[in-house]
Amino acid sequence: MGDSYSFISNSGWMAVLCGIVIIFVMIQSALFLRAAWRRSGEIGIDKADRKKIIKSSAVFSIVPSLPILISYVILMPALGRFFPWLRLSVIGSATYETMSANMAVTAAGYDSLSSGNFTPDTYVMIMWAVTLGIMLSSLAVLILKKYDKKMQSLSSKNMAFTTMMTSIMFLGMMATFSAPYIVDYKNVTAIVTIIVSAGSMFLLEKASKKWKPLKEFSFAISMVAGMASACIVTNVIGGI
């Protein structure tokens, strides 16, 4: 990481500010857990069963967290230790944070998020981009009431059509985000990474039909496989 913005990204103030938000969310989670514990007792769920539910939920939440941990490792060299920790711990997602931050730096004239050595202004722009970009999802419950009612109406009339429409919308969104990398055939690393990641996911999904516990690890393993292929290709190209 360049010294040009590390005094912000790895500063003590950044650690304090991010820590305050994360502690607030942890307290909120603890309060919800306490309320759920009390309510489950009121409706007659045995204390031993409640403990089993909490234990199993905690264990099964470890695996889905692996992609988040991997994304943190990816973002940390470019964005510092604390801001990615905040984003991925509270409201952000692995896919969104990487994509949004990369769009911000390319708009500022850099090749990609891995370019590093950003100016302080660019780093602050990244912070604003990822923060403001995801605020709509937080406000969706208020903004998209009419949309939600319309979707419920369509679902009641034709569930198959509604499912197909939402799937097409999602695929279209992912295609829009992926297109710049897919059509850039000169970017060998990106093409190989996409192929390896998609191929790994396909094979893992097939294998998980016989060994179901593997399904929980499919996304994390495909990410690791894609990153490993990117490292190999980069080293091979760099050595030519």
CSV table of C-alpha atoms in Angstrom, one decimal:
chain,number,residue,atom,x,y,z
A,1,MET,CA,0.0,0.0,0.0
A,2,GLY,CA,1.3,3.4,-0.9
A,3,ASP,CA,2.1,6.0,1.7
A,4,SER,CA,-0.1,8.5,0.0
A,5,TYR,CA,-3.2,7.4,1.7
A,6,SER,CA,-2.1,4.8,4.3
A,7,PHE,CA,-2.2,7.6,7.0
A,8,ILE,CA,-6.0,7.5,6.6
A,9,SER,CA,-6.7,3.9,5.9
A,10,ASN,CA,-4.6,2.4,8.7
A,11,SER,CA,-4.9,5.3,11.2
A,12,GLY,CA,-6.0,5.0,14.8
A,13,TRP,CA,-9.0,7.2,14.2
A,14,MET,CA,-10.1,4.9,11.4
A,15,ALA,CA,-9.9,1.9,13.7
A,16,VAL,CA,-11.9,3.8,16.4
A,17,LEU,CA,-14.6,4.9,14.0
A,18,CYS,CA,-15.0,1.5,12.4
A,19,GLY,CA,-14.9,-0.2,15.8
A,20,ILE,CA,-17.7,2.0,17.2
A,21,VAL,CA,-20.0,1.0,14.4
A,22,ILE,CA,-19.1,-2.7,14.7
A,23,ILE,CA,-19.6,-2.7,18.5
A,24,PHE,CA,-23.0,-1.0,18.0
A,25,VAL,CA,-24.1,-3.8,15.6
A,26,MET,CA,-22.8,-6.5,18.0
A,27,ILE,CA,-24.8,-5.0,20.8
A,28,GLN,CA,-27.9,-4.8,18.6
A,29,SER,CA,-27.4,-8.5,17.7
A,30,ALA,CA,-27.1,-9.4,21.3
A,31,LEU,CA,-30.3,-7.6,22.1
A,32,PHE,CA,-32.1,-9.4,19.4
A,33,LEU,CA,-30.7,-12.7,20.6
A,34,ARG,CA,-31.9,-12.0,24.2
A,35,ALA,CA,-35.4,-11.0,22.9
A,36,ALA,CA,-35.5,-14.2,20.8
A,37,TRP,CA,-34.4,-16.3,23.8
A,38,ARG,CA,-37.1,-14.9,26.0
A,39,ARG,CA,-39.8,-15.2,23.3
A,40,SER,CA,-38.9,-18.8,22.5
A,41,GLY,CA,-39.3,-19.6,26.2
A,42,GLU,CA,-42.7,-17.9,26.3
A,43,ILE,CA,-44.0,-20.1,23.5
A,44,GLY,CA,-42.8,-23.3,25.2
A,45,ILE,CA,-39.5,-24.2,23.5
A,46,ASP,CA,-37.3,-26.2,25.9
A,47,LYS,CA,-34.1,-24.6,27.2
A,48,ALA,CA,-32.0,-27.5,26.0
A,49,ASP,CA,-33.5,-27.2,22.5
A,50,ARG,CA,-32.8,-23.5,22.4
A,51,LYS,CA,-29.1,-24.1,23.3
A,52,LYS,CA,-28.9,-26.7,20.5
A,53,ILE,CA,-30.4,-24.2,18.0
A,54,ILE,CA,-27.9,-21.5,19.0
A,55,LYS,CA,-25.0,-23.9,18.8
A,56,SER,CA,-25.9,-25.3,15.4
A,57,SER,CA,-26.6,-21.9,14.0
A,58,ALA,CA,-23.2,-20.7,15.2
A,59,VAL,CA,-21.5,-23.6,13.7
A,60,PHE,CA,-23.3,-23.4,10.3
A,61,SER,CA,-22.6,-19.7,10.0
A,62,ILE,CA,-18.8,-20.3,9.9
A,63,VAL,CA,-18.9,-21.8,6.3
A,64,PRO,CA,-20.9,-19.0,4.7
A,65,SER,CA,-18.4,-16.5,6.3
A,66,LEU,CA,-15.4,-17.9,4.4
A,67,PRO,CA,-16.1,-15.9,1.2
A,68,ILE,CA,-16.3,-12.8,3.4
A,69,LEU,CA,-13.0,-13.5,5.0
A,70,ILE,CA,-11.4,-14.1,1.6
A,71,SER,CA,-12.8,-10.8,0.3
A,72,TYR,CA,-11.4,-9.1,3.4
A,73,VAL,CA,-7.9,-10.4,2.6
A,74,ILE,CA,-8.4,-9.2,-1.0
A,75,LEU,CA,-9.5,-5.7,-0.1
A,76,MET,CA,-7.1,-5.2,2.8
A,77,PRO,CA,-3.9,-4.4,0.7
A,78,ALA,CA,-5.8,-1.8,-1.3
A,79,LEU,CA,-8.2,-0.3,1.3
A,80,GLY,CA,-6.4,-0.8,4.6
A,81,ARG,CA,-7.2,-3.0,7.6
A,82,PHE,CA,-10.2,-1.2,9.1
A,83,PHE,CA,-12.6,0.0,6.4
A,84,PRO,CA,-13.0,-3.4,4.7
A,85,TRP,CA,-13.5,-4.9,8.2
A,86,LEU,CA,-16.3,-2.4,8.8
A,87,ARG,CA,-18.0,-2.9,5.4
A,88,LEU,CA,-17.9,-6.7,5.3
A,89,SER,CA,-19.0,-6.9,9.0
A,90,VAL,CA,-22.1,-4.8,8.8
A,91,ILE,CA,-24.0,-4.2,5.6
A,92,GLY,CA,-21.7,-4.8,2.6
A,93,SER,CA,-21.2,-8.0,0.7
A,94,ALA,CA,-18.1,-9.6,-0.8
A,95,THR,CA,-19.3,-9.1,-4.4
A,96,TYR,CA,-20.6,-5.5,-4.0
A,97,GLU,CA,-17.6,-4.1,-2.1
A,98,THR,CA,-15.1,-5.3,-4.6
A,99,MET,CA,-17.1,-4.3,-7.6
A,100,SER,CA,-18.1,-0.9,-6.3
A,101,ALA,CA,-14.6,0.0,-5.1
A,102,ASN,CA,-13.1,-1.1,-8.5
A,103,MET,CA,-15.6,1.1,-10.3
A,104,ALA,CA,-14.7,4.1,-8.2
A,105,VAL,CA,-10.9,3.7,-8.8
A,106,THR,CA,-11.4,3.2,-12.6
A,107,ALA,CA,-13.5,6.3,-12.7
A,108,ALA,CA,-10.6,8.1,-11.1
A,109,GLY,CA,-8.3,7.0,-13.9
A,110,TYR,CA,-6.6,4.0,-12.3
A,111,ASP,CA,-6.5,0.6,-14.0
A,112,SER,CA,-8.1,-1.4,-11.2
A,113,LEU,CA,-8.3,-1.6,-7.4
A,114,SER,CA,-5.1,-3.5,-7.3
A,115,SER,CA,-3.2,-0.5,-8.7
A,116,GLY,CA,-2.7,1.0,-5.2
A,117,ASN,CA,-0.9,4.2,-4.4
A,118,PHE,CA,-4.1,6.1,-4.5
A,119,THR,CA,-4.3,9.8,-3.5
A,120,PRO,CA,-6.2,10.6,-0.3
A,121,ASP,CA,-9.0,12.1,-2.4
A,122,THR,CA,-9.4,8.9,-4.4
A,123,TYR,CA,-9.5,6.8,-1.2
A,124,VAL,CA,-12.2,9.0,0.3
A,125,MET,CA,-14.1,8.8,-3.0
A,126,ILE,CA,-14.0,5.0,-2.7
A,127,MET,CA,-15.4,5.2,0.8
A,128,TRP,CA,-18.2,7.4,-0.3
A,129,ALA,CA,-18.9,5.2,-3.4
A,130,VAL,CA,-19.3,2.0,-1.5
A,131,THR,CA,-21.3,3.7,1.3
A,132,LEU,CA,-23.8,5.7,-0.8
A,133,GLY,CA,-24.2,2.9,-3.3
A,134,ILE,CA,-25.6,0.4,-0.8
A,135,MET,CA,-27.8,2.9,1.0
A,136,LEU,CA,-30.6,2.2,-1.4
A,137,SER,CA,-30.8,-1.4,-0.1
A,138,SER,CA,-31.2,-0.1,3.4
A,139,LEU,CA,-34.0,2.2,2.3
A,140,ALA,CA,-35.7,-0.3,0.0
A,141,VAL,CA,-38.3,-1.2,2.5
A,142,LEU,CA,-39.5,2.4,2.3
A,143,ILE,CA,-38.8,3.3,-1.3
A,144,LEU,CA,-40.0,0.1,-3.0
A,145,LYS,CA,-43.3,-0.4,-1.4
A,146,LYS,CA,-45.2,-0.1,-4.6
A,147,TYR,CA,-42.8,-2.4,-6.4
A,148,ASP,CA,-43.2,-5.0,-3.7
A,149,LYS,CA,-47.0,-4.8,-3.9
A,150,LYS,CA,-46.9,-5.2,-7.6
A,151,MET,CA,-44.6,-8.2,-7.4
A,152,GLN,CA,-46.9,-9.8,-4.8
A,153,SER,CA,-49.8,-9.2,-7.1
A,154,LEU,CA,-47.9,-10.8,-10.1
A,155,SER,CA,-46.9,-13.7,-7.9
A,156,SER,CA,-50.4,-14.4,-6.9
A,157,LYS,CA,-51.5,-14.5,-10.5
A,158,ASN,CA,-48.5,-16.2,-12.1
A,159,MET,CA,-45.8,-17.5,-9.8
A,160,ALA,CA,-43.8,-19.1,-12.7
A,161,PHE,CA,-43.6,-15.8,-14.6
A,162,THR,CA,-42.5,-13.8,-11.6
A,163,THR,CA,-39.8,-16.3,-10.8
A,164,MET,CA,-38.5,-16.2,-14.4
A,165,MET,CA,-38.6,-12.4,-14.5
A,166,THR,CA,-36.6,-11.9,-11.3
A,167,SER,CA,-34.1,-14.5,-12.4
A,168,ILE,CA,-33.7,-12.7,-15.8
A,169,MET,CA,-33.2,-9.4,-14.0
A,170,PHE,CA,-30.5,-10.9,-11.7
A,171,LEU,CA,-28.7,-12.5,-14.6
A,172,GLY,CA,-28.9,-9.3,-16.6
A,173,MET,CA,-27.4,-7.4,-13.7
A,174,MET,CA,-24.5,-9.9,-13.3
A,175,ALA,CA,-23.9,-9.9,-17.1
A,176,THR,CA,-23.6,-6.1,-17.0
A,177,PHE,CA,-21.0,-6.3,-14.3
A,178,SER,CA,-19.1,-9.2,-15.9
A,179,ALA,CA,-19.2,-7.9,-19.5
A,180,PRO,CA,-16.2,-5.5,-19.3
A,181,TYR,CA,-14.0,-8.4,-18.2
A,182,ILE,CA,-15.4,-11.0,-20.5
A,183,VAL,CA,-15.1,-8.9,-23.7
A,184,ASP,CA,-11.6,-7.7,-22.8
A,185,TYR,CA,-9.9,-10.7,-24.4
A,186,LYS,CA,-6.4,-9.1,-23.9
A,187,ASN,CA,-6.8,-9.4,-20.2
A,188,VAL,CA,-5.8,-13.0,-20.0
A,189,THR,CA,-5.8,-13.1,-16.2
A,190,ALA,CA,-9.4,-12.0,-16.0
A,191,ILE,CA,-10.5,-14.5,-18.6
A,192,VAL,CA,-8.7,-17.5,-17.0
A,193,THR,CA,-10.0,-16.4,-13.5
A,194,ILE,CA,-13.6,-16.4,-14.8
A,195,ILE,CA,-13.3,-19.8,-16.5
A,196,VAL,CA,-11.6,-21.4,-13.5
A,197,SER,CA,-14.1,-20.0,-11.0
A,198,ALA,CA,-17.1,-20.9,-13.1
A,199,GLY,CA,-15.8,-24.3,-13.9
A,200,SER,CA,-15.0,-25.0,-10.2
A,201,MET,CA,-18.5,-23.9,-9.2
A,202,PHE,CA,-20.0,-26.2,-11.8
A,203,LEU,CA,-18.0,-29.2,-10.8
A,204,LEU,CA,-18.6,-28.6,-7.1
A,205,GLU,CA,-22.3,-28.2,-7.6
A,206,LYS,CA,-22.3,-31.5,-9.5
A,207,ALA,CA,-20.3,-33.2,-6.7
A,208,SER,CA,-22.4,-31.8,-4.0
A,209,LYS,CA,-25.4,-33.8,-5.3
A,210,LYS,CA,-23.6,-36.9,-4.0
A,211,TRP,CA,-21.9,-35.3,-1.0
A,212,LYS,CA,-24.3,-32.6,0.2
A,213,PRO,CA,-22.0,-31.0,2.9
A,214,LEU,CA,-19.8,-29.9,0.0
A,215,LYS,CA,-22.5,-27.5,-1.2
A,216,GLU,CA,-21.8,-25.1,1.7
A,217,PHE,CA,-18.2,-24.8,0.6
A,218,SER,CA,-18.8,-24.5,-3.2
A,219,PHE,CA,-18.7,-20.7,-3.3
A,220,ALA,CA,-15.6,-20.3,-1.1
A,221,ILE,CA,-13.7,-23.1,-2.9
A,222,SER,CA,-14.5,-21.6,-6.3
A,223,MET,CA,-13.3,-18.2,-5.2
A,224,VAL,CA,-10.0,-19.7,-3.9
A,225,ALA,CA,-9.6,-21.6,-7.1
A,226,GLY,CA,-10.1,-18.4,-9.2
A,227,MET,CA,-7.7,-16.4,-7.1
A,228,ALA,CA,-5.1,-19.2,-7.3
A,229,SER,CA,-5.4,-19.3,-11.1
A,230,ALA,CA,-5.1,-15.5,-11.3
A,231,CYS,CA,-1.8,-15.7,-9.2
A,232,ILE,CA,-0.5,-18.5,-11.4
A,233,VAL,CA,-1.4,-16.7,-14.7
A,234,THR,CA,0.0,-13.4,-13.5
A,235,ASN,CA,3.3,-15.0,-12.5
A,236,VAL,CA,3.5,-16.9,-15.8
A,237,ILE,CA,2.8,-13.8,-17.9
A,238,GLY,CA,5.2,-11.8,-15.8
A,239,GLY,CA,7.9,-14.4,-16.3
A,240,ILE,CA,7.6,-14.4,-20.1
